[in-house]
Coordinates of C-alpha atoms (C1' of nucleotides) and ligand atoms in Angstrom, one line a residue:
Chain A
M1 CA -1.6 -14.5 60.6
G2 CA 1.4 -13.3 60.0
S3 CA 0.0 -11.8 57.3
S4 CA -1.5 -9.3 59.1
T5 CA 1.1 -7.2 59.1
G6 CA 4.2 -8.2 59.3
S7 CA 5.7 -8.4 62.2
L8 CA 7.1 -5.7 63.5
D9 CA 10.0 -6.8 63.5
T10 CA 12.2 -5.1 62.8
S11 CA 12.7 -3.7 60.3
A12 CA 13.8 -1.2 62.3
N13 CA 16.8 -2.9 62.8
S14 CA 18.2 -1.7 59.9
Y15 CA 19.4 1.3 61.4
R16 CA 21.6 0.0 63.8
A17 CA 24.5 1.5 62.5
F18 CA 24.5 4.7 63.8
S19 CA 26.0 6.0 66.7
F20 CA 25.2 9.3 67.8
A21 CA 26.8 11.5 70.0
N22 CA 24.6 13.1 72.0
Q23 CA 23.9 16.3 72.2
F24 CA 21.0 16.6 73.8
M25 CA 21.6 18.8 76.3
N26 CA 21.8 21.9 74.9
T27 CA 18.8 23.2 75.1
S28 CA 16.6 22.2 77.4
S29 CA 17.4 19.6 79.6
Y30 CA 18.2 16.4 78.7
S31 CA 15.2 15.4 80.1
D32 CA 13.4 16.5 77.4
L33 CA 15.1 14.4 75.3
L34 CA 13.1 11.7 75.2
N35 CA 10.1 11.6 77.0
A36 CA 7.8 9.4 75.8
D37 CA 4.7 9.9 77.0
D38 CA 2.8 7.7 75.4
D39 CA 0.0 6.8 77.1
T40 CA -2.4 5.2 75.4
I41 CA -3.1 2.1 75.8
I42 CA -3.3 -0.9 74.5
E43 CA -4.5 -3.3 76.5
N44 CA -3.7 -4.3 79.7
Q45 CA -1.5 -6.9 80.1
R46 CA -3.1 -9.6 81.4
P47 CA -1.6 -12.0 83.5
R48 CA 0.4 -14.1 81.5
N49 CA -1.2 -17.3 80.9
P50 CA 0.8 -20.0 81.7
L51 CA -0.5 -21.8 78.9
S52 CA 0.6 -19.5 76.4
R53 CA 3.9 -18.8 77.5
G54 CA 5.9 -16.6 75.8
F55 CA 3.4 -15.3 74.0
S56 CA 1.8 -13.5 76.6
D57 CA 3.2 -10.4 75.6
R58 CA 2.2 -10.7 72.3
V59 CA -1.0 -11.3 73.3
S60 CA -1.1 -8.5 75.3
D61 CA -0.3 -6.5 72.6
R62 CA -2.9 -7.7 70.6
L63 CA -5.9 -7.7 72.3
I64 CA -7.6 -8.9 74.8
G65 CA -10.1 -10.8 73.6
G66 CA -9.0 -12.5 71.4
G67 CA -7.3 -15.1 70.5
I68 CA -6.3 -13.7 67.6
P69 CA -3.0 -13.0 67.4
K70 CA -2.4 -10.1 65.6
F71 CA 0.2 -8.2 66.4
K72 CA 0.3 -5.4 64.7
S73 CA -2.0 -5.6 62.5
I74 CA -5.1 -5.5 63.5
Q75 CA -7.3 -3.7 61.6
P76 CA -9.6 -2.0 63.3
P77 CA -12.9 -2.9 62.7
S78 CA -14.1 0.2 63.3
I79 CA -12.3 3.0 64.1
P80 CA -13.8 6.0 65.1
I81 CA -11.8 8.4 63.8
S82 CA -9.2 7.8 61.9
P83 CA -9.3 5.4 59.6
P84 CA -6.8 3.7 60.6
A85 CA -5.9 3.2 57.8
V86 CA -3.3 4.1 59.2
S87 CA -1.8 1.5 58.8
P88 CA -1.8 -1.3 60.4
S89 CA 1.5 -1.1 60.7
S90 CA 2.6 2.1 61.1
Y91 CA 5.9 2.8 62.0
F92 CA 6.8 6.2 62.6
S93 CA 10.1 7.5 62.9
I94 CA 10.6 10.1 65.1
P95 CA 13.5 11.8 66.2
P96 CA 14.3 11.2 69.6
G97 CA 13.6 14.4 70.6
L98 CA 10.5 14.9 69.0
S99 CA 7.4 13.9 69.9
P100 CA 5.1 12.5 67.5
A101 CA 2.6 14.8 68.5
E102 CA 4.7 17.5 67.6
L103 CA 5.4 16.1 64.4
L104 CA 2.0 16.0 63.6
D105 CA 1.5 19.4 64.4
S106 CA 4.1 20.6 62.5
P107 CA 4.5 19.7 59.1
V108 CA 7.9 20.7 59.2
L109 CA 8.9 17.9 60.9
L110 CA 11.8 16.7 59.8
S111 CA 12.3 19.0 57.3
S112 CA 14.4 20.9 59.2
S113 CA 17.1 19.1 58.5
N114 CA 17.1 18.3 55.3
M115 CA 16.1 15.2 54.4
M116 CA 13.9 13.5 56.0
L117 CA 10.9 11.9 55.4
S118 CA 9.6 12.8 52.4
P119 CA 8.2 16.0 52.4
T120 CA 8.0 15.7 49.0
T121 CA 5.3 13.6 49.0
G122 CA 3.6 16.0 50.8
T123 CA 2.6 13.9 53.3
F124 CA 3.9 14.5 56.4
P125 CA 5.5 12.4 58.6
T126 CA 2.7 10.6 59.1
H127 CA 2.7 9.5 55.9
S128 CA 6.2 8.9 55.9
F129 CA 5.9 7.0 58.8
N130 CA 4.8 4.0 57.2
W131 CA 7.9 3.2 55.8
R132 CA 7.4 -0.2 56.0
G133 CA 4.8 -0.2 53.8
S134 CA 4.9 -1.6 50.7
S135 CA 7.4 0.4 49.2
G136 CA 9.7 -0.1 51.6
N137 CA 10.7 3.0 52.0
Y138 CA 10.3 4.4 55.1
Q139 CA 12.1 6.9 56.4
Q140 CA 14.3 8.4 54.5
G141 CA 17.0 9.9 55.5
I142 CA 17.8 10.5 58.7
K143 CA 20.9 9.4 59.3
E144 CA 23.0 11.5 57.6
E145 CA 25.0 13.3 59.8
Q146 CA 24.7 11.6 62.7
R147 CA 27.6 9.9 62.2
S148 CA 29.6 12.8 62.2
Y149 CA 29.0 13.4 65.6
S150 CA 29.4 10.1 66.6
D151 CA 32.4 10.4 68.3
F152 CA 31.3 12.9 70.4
S153 CA 30.9 15.7 69.2
F154 CA 28.8 17.9 70.8
Q155 CA 27.5 20.5 69.0
P156 CA 26.3 23.5 70.3
H157 CA 23.0 23.7 69.4
T158 CA 22.1 24.0 66.2
R159 CA 22.7 21.1 64.8
P160 CA 20.7 18.9 63.2
A161 CA 21.9 16.6 64.8
T162 CA 21.9 13.6 65.7
A163 CA 19.0 12.5 65.4
P164 CA 18.6 9.3 66.1
Q165 CA 15.7 8.0 64.7
S166 CA 12.8 6.8 66.2
I167 CA 10.3 4.7 65.1
F168 CA 7.3 4.1 66.6
Q169 CA 5.0 1.5 66.0
S170 CA 1.8 1.3 67.6
S171 CA 0.2 -1.6 68.0
S172 CA -2.6 -1.6 69.5
S173 CA -5.0 -3.6 70.2
M174 CA -7.4 -2.5 72.2
I175 CA -7.4 0.3 73.9
S176 CA -8.9 1.4 76.7
T177 CA -8.1 4.7 76.8
P178 CA -10.5 7.3 77.4
S179 CA -9.6 9.7 75.0
E180 CA -10.6 9.7 71.6
F181 CA -7.3 9.7 70.8
S182 CA -7.0 6.5 72.0
A183 CA -9.4 5.4 69.7
L184 CA -7.2 6.0 67.1
K185 CA -4.7 4.1 68.3
T186 CA -6.7 1.4 68.9
N187 CA -5.9 -0.5 66.3
I188 CA -2.8 0.8 65.4
K189 CA 0.1 -0.6 66.5
S190 CA 2.7 1.6 67.2
E191 CA 6.2 1.2 67.6
Y192 CA 8.5 3.9 67.9
N193 CA 11.9 3.5 67.1
T194 CA 14.1 5.9 68.3
A195 CA 17.5 6.1 67.7
V196 CA 19.0 7.4 70.4
Q197 CA 21.7 9.5 70.9
R198 CA 23.2 7.6 73.5
D199 CA 21.8 5.9 76.0
R200 CA 20.8 8.1 78.4
S201 CA 18.9 5.7 79.7
E202 CA 21.5 4.1 81.2
I203 CA 22.9 6.9 82.6
P204 CA 22.3 7.5 86.1
A205 CA 20.2 10.3 86.8
N206 CA 22.7 12.2 88.5
V207 CA 24.9 12.0 85.8
Q208 CA 22.5 13.3 83.6
S209 CA 21.9 16.1 85.8
N210 CA 25.3 17.0 85.7
I211 CA 25.3 16.9 82.2
Q212 CA 22.7 19.3 82.0
S213 CA 24.6 21.7 83.8
N214 CA 27.7 21.5 82.1
S215 CA 28.0 21.4 78.6
G216 CA 31.2 19.9 78.2
F217 CA 30.3 17.0 79.9
Q218 CA 29.2 15.2 77.2
S219 CA 32.4 14.3 76.2
D220 CA 33.0 12.8 79.3
F221 CA 30.0 11.2 79.2
S222 CA 30.5 9.6 76.1
Q223 CA 33.7 8.3 76.9
G224 CA 32.6 7.2 80.0
Q225 CA 30.2 5.2 78.4
Q226 CA 32.6 3.2 76.9
A227 CA 32.9 1.5 79.9
P228 CA 31.1 -1.6 79.7
Q229 CA 28.4 -1.3 82.1
P230 CA 29.5 0.0 85.1
F231 CA 26.3 0.6 86.4
R232 CA 23.3 -1.2 85.9
E233 CA 20.8 0.4 84.0
Q234 CA 18.4 2.2 85.9
R235 CA 14.9 1.6 85.7
R236 CA 14.0 5.0 84.8
S237 CA 15.2 5.8 81.5
D238 CA 15.2 8.6 79.2
D239 CA 11.6 8.6 78.7
G240 CA 10.7 8.9 82.2
Y241 CA 9.1 5.6 82.6
N242 CA 10.4 2.7 84.5
W243 CA 11.6 -0.2 82.5
R244 CA 12.6 -3.7 83.4
K245 CA 14.8 -5.7 81.1
Y246 CA 13.5 -9.1 80.3
G247 CA 15.7 -10.2 77.6
Q248 CA 18.6 -9.6 75.4
K249 CA 19.5 -11.0 72.0
Q250 CA 22.0 -10.7 69.4
V251 CA 20.3 -9.8 66.3
K252 CA 21.6 -11.2 63.2
G253 CA 22.0 -8.3 61.2
S254 CA 23.7 -6.3 63.6
E255 CA 26.5 -6.7 65.8
N256 CA 24.9 -4.8 68.5
P257 CA 22.9 -6.7 71.0
R258 CA 19.3 -5.8 71.4
S259 CA 17.8 -5.6 74.8
Y260 CA 14.1 -5.9 75.5
Y261 CA 12.4 -3.9 78.2
K262 CA 9.0 -3.8 79.6
C263 CA 7.4 -1.0 81.4
T264 CA 7.2 -1.8 85.1
F265 CA 3.9 -0.2 85.7
P266 CA 1.4 -2.7 86.6
N267 CA -0.8 -3.1 83.7
C268 CA 1.2 -1.3 81.2
P269 CA 1.9 -3.3 78.2
T270 CA 4.5 -1.1 76.8
K271 CA 7.7 -2.6 75.7
K272 CA 10.8 -1.3 74.1
K273 CA 13.7 -2.7 72.3
V274 CA 17.0 -1.1 72.6
E275 CA 20.0 -1.7 70.6
R276 CA 23.2 -0.5 71.7
S277 CA 26.5 -0.4 70.1
L278 CA 29.6 -1.9 71.5
D279 CA 30.6 1.1 73.1
G280 CA 27.4 1.2 74.9
Q281 CA 25.7 3.9 73.0
I282 CA 22.2 3.3 72.1
T283 CA 21.8 3.0 68.5
E284 CA 18.2 2.3 68.3
I285 CA 15.2 2.2 70.4
V286 CA 11.9 0.9 69.4
Y287 CA 8.8 1.4 71.5
K288 CA 6.0 -1.0 71.2
G289 CA 2.7 -0.2 72.6
T290 CA 1.7 2.8 74.6
H291 CA 1.7 3.5 78.3
N292 CA -1.6 3.5 79.9
H293 CA -0.5 5.5 82.7
P294 CA 1.2 8.8 83.3
K295 CA 4.8 9.0 83.6
P296 CA 6.0 8.4 87.0
Q297 CA 7.2 11.6 88.3
S298 CA 10.6 11.4 88.5
T299 CA 12.7 13.3 90.5
R300 CA 14.7 14.3 87.8
R301 CA 13.1 15.7 84.9
T302 CA 10.9 18.4 84.7
S303 CA 12.9 21.0 85.0
G304 CA 10.6 23.2 84.5
S305 CA 8.8 23.9 81.9
S306 CA 7.3 21.2 80.6
S307 CA 6.4 19.1 83.0
Q308 CA 5.1 16.9 81.0
A309 CA 4.4 14.8 83.4
I310 CA 1.4 13.6 82.9
Q311 CA -0.6 14.5 80.4
P312 CA -2.8 12.0 79.4
S313 CA -2.9 12.2 76.0
G314 CA -4.5 15.0 76.0
S315 CA -3.0 16.8 73.8
A316 CA -4.5 16.0 71.1
E317 CA -4.0 13.9 68.8
I318 CA -0.9 12.9 69.3
S319 CA -0.2 10.5 67.2
D320 CA -0.2 7.6 68.9
H321 CA 1.9 7.9 71.4
S322 CA 3.1 10.9 72.6
Y323 CA 6.5 10.9 72.6
V324 CA 7.7 13.9 73.9
G325 CA 10.9 14.5 73.8
R326 CA 12.7 17.0 72.6
S327 CA 16.0 17.6 73.1
G328 CA 17.7 20.5 72.3
A329 CA 18.2 19.2 69.2
P330 CA 15.6 19.4 66.9
M331 CA 15.7 16.4 65.5
E332 CA 15.9 16.3 62.4
T333 CA 17.6 13.8 61.3
V334 CA 16.0 10.8 61.2
T335 CA 17.4 8.1 59.5
T336 CA 15.8 6.2 57.1
P337 CA 16.4 2.8 56.6
E338 CA 17.0 3.5 53.2
N339 CA 19.7 5.6 53.9
S340 CA 21.0 3.4 56.1
S341 CA 20.7 0.9 53.7
V342 CA 24.1 1.2 53.1
S343 CA 24.9 0.2 56.3
M344 CA 22.3 -2.2 56.7
G345 CA 22.6 -5.6 55.6
D346 CA 20.6 -6.6 52.8
D347 CA 19.4 -9.4 54.6
E348 CA 17.8 -7.5 57.1
F349 CA 16.3 -5.4 54.7
D350 CA 14.9 -8.1 52.8
R351 CA 13.4 -9.6 55.7
S352 CA 11.7 -6.6 56.6
S353 CA 10.5 -6.1 53.4
Q354 CA 9.1 -9.4 53.1
R355 CA 7.3 -9.3 56.1
S356 CA 5.9 -6.1 55.5
K357 CA 4.5 -7.3 52.5
S358 CA 2.6 -9.8 54.0
G359 CA 0.6 -7.7 55.9
G360 CA -0.8 -5.3 53.9
D361 CA 0.7 -2.3 54.4
E362 CA -0.6 -0.5 52.0
I363 CA -2.7 1.5 53.8
D364 CA -0.6 3.9 54.7
D365 CA -1.1 6.7 52.8
D366 CA -4.2 7.7 54.0
E367 CA -4.4 7.9 57.4
P368 CA -2.4 10.5 58.2
D369 CA -4.5 12.9 56.9
T370 CA -6.8 12.3 59.4
K371 CA -4.7 13.6 61.9
R372 CA -4.5 16.9 61.0
W373 CA -2.7 19.2 59.3
Chain B
dT1 C1' 14.7 -10.0 101.5
dG2 C1' 12.9 -8.1 97.4
dG3 C1' 13.5 -6.4 93.0
dA4 C1' 16.1 -6.0 88.8
dT5 C1' 19.3 -8.0 85.5
dT6 C1' 21.5 -11.8 83.1
dT7 C1' 21.3 -15.5 80.1
dG8 C1' 20.1 -19.9 78.1
dA9 C1' 16.2 -22.1 76.3
dC10 C1' 11.7 -22.2 74.3
dC11 C1' 8.2 -20.8 71.0
dG12 C1' 6.0 -18.9 67.1
dA13 C1' 6.6 -16.8 62.7
dC14 C1' 8.7 -16.6 58.4
dC15 C1' 11.2 -18.5 54.5
Chain C
dG1 C1' 9.1 -30.3 56.8
dG2 C1' 13.2 -28.1 58.2
dG3 C1' 16.0 -24.1 59.3
dT4 C1' 16.5 -19.5 60.8
dC5 C1' 15.4 -15.6 63.5
dG6 C1' 13.2 -12.6 66.7
dG7 C1' 10.9 -12.2 71.0
dT8 C1' 9.8 -13.9 75.5
dC9 C1' 10.2 -16.8 79.6
dA10 C1' 12.2 -18.0 83.7
dA11 C1' 15.9 -19.7 86.8
dA12 C1' 20.0 -18.0 88.5
dT13 C1' 22.4 -14.2 90.0
dC14 C1' 23.3 -9.6 91.5
dC15 C1' 22.6 -5.5 94.2
Ligands
ZN401 ZN1 4.0 2.1 81.0

DNA sequence: TGGATTTGACCGACC
DNA sequence: GGGTCGGTCAAATCC
């Protein structure tokens, strides 16, 4: 089993090192920052079996029927459209602000910044997304500048910013989604990893609002964040969905604790892992699974334009999940593990690599194409 | 009182 | 077969 793909694990972890400052606000509203709209589905989560404790989640991720544990890997026996080749394990990295969908649409993707995935390859992000794949390379650079801002810098707009990175993995198991799109996902597991600028999630909505309004605020904000955790996290986080924290762990490679959240929507299997730095800033977010429901309408968000609210996945092919988010910052910078490699411990890296190997990752290359360019 | 968070323990996967 | 690690559960606690 394990072989199937590796486990997701983490590889993502590698990135923990960054801290970004946030800058989201500039443009649109923060709300846009991350919206993840992924709705796709995976499977419903079934009631947890008592028997299988712990595992339930996994199970859920995997699929229903089966007993087979596969987490990520499931290959799709048959996938309608895309060949999922996509990789069983596909991790995408997306900037927090970006939505995968967009990425897909625009090839530019990360390029804006400069580095990024490898445009060179010609493949787009999608391609790139599989970092885990055999090569191990996965995203490439993203991190770059982020650090610069780390302290707070808010840059006016333009910046490449901080882009945290996001990775998204999709795992899918089954999907029930209506759209074709879902079909794609079906087997794919997706996890997104997002590096977030900060944790907006934690920030109370009001605060955020304020933020929007003012620009300067960030600074405050950031500093404020230093505070340990004055407030509990609110359910609704950056992406607009409601999350419930079900665990926290100190990961070995990083000093930052990782928190595990589940979507509170009844049957939604979506989970996310959030790593935050000591100062409270989110250094990494990894989404697992997709939401099978529209985003709750929150009071906050939507300022206007995009009300993203709910779009079922319609848009097209979004990749697997729609992550919509865009912050003012274009995102560009995504970090790659590699880059980060510097920071990342080798250990972690190794691990990830290893695992990845097991599963066959190889597939990656292909799939993306399907999606469209 | 109900829901969310915290946190230690358990379990499976990987090496 | 044993150790390590990540992920999840669930009781206690908090709000
Ligand atoms: Zn959900």
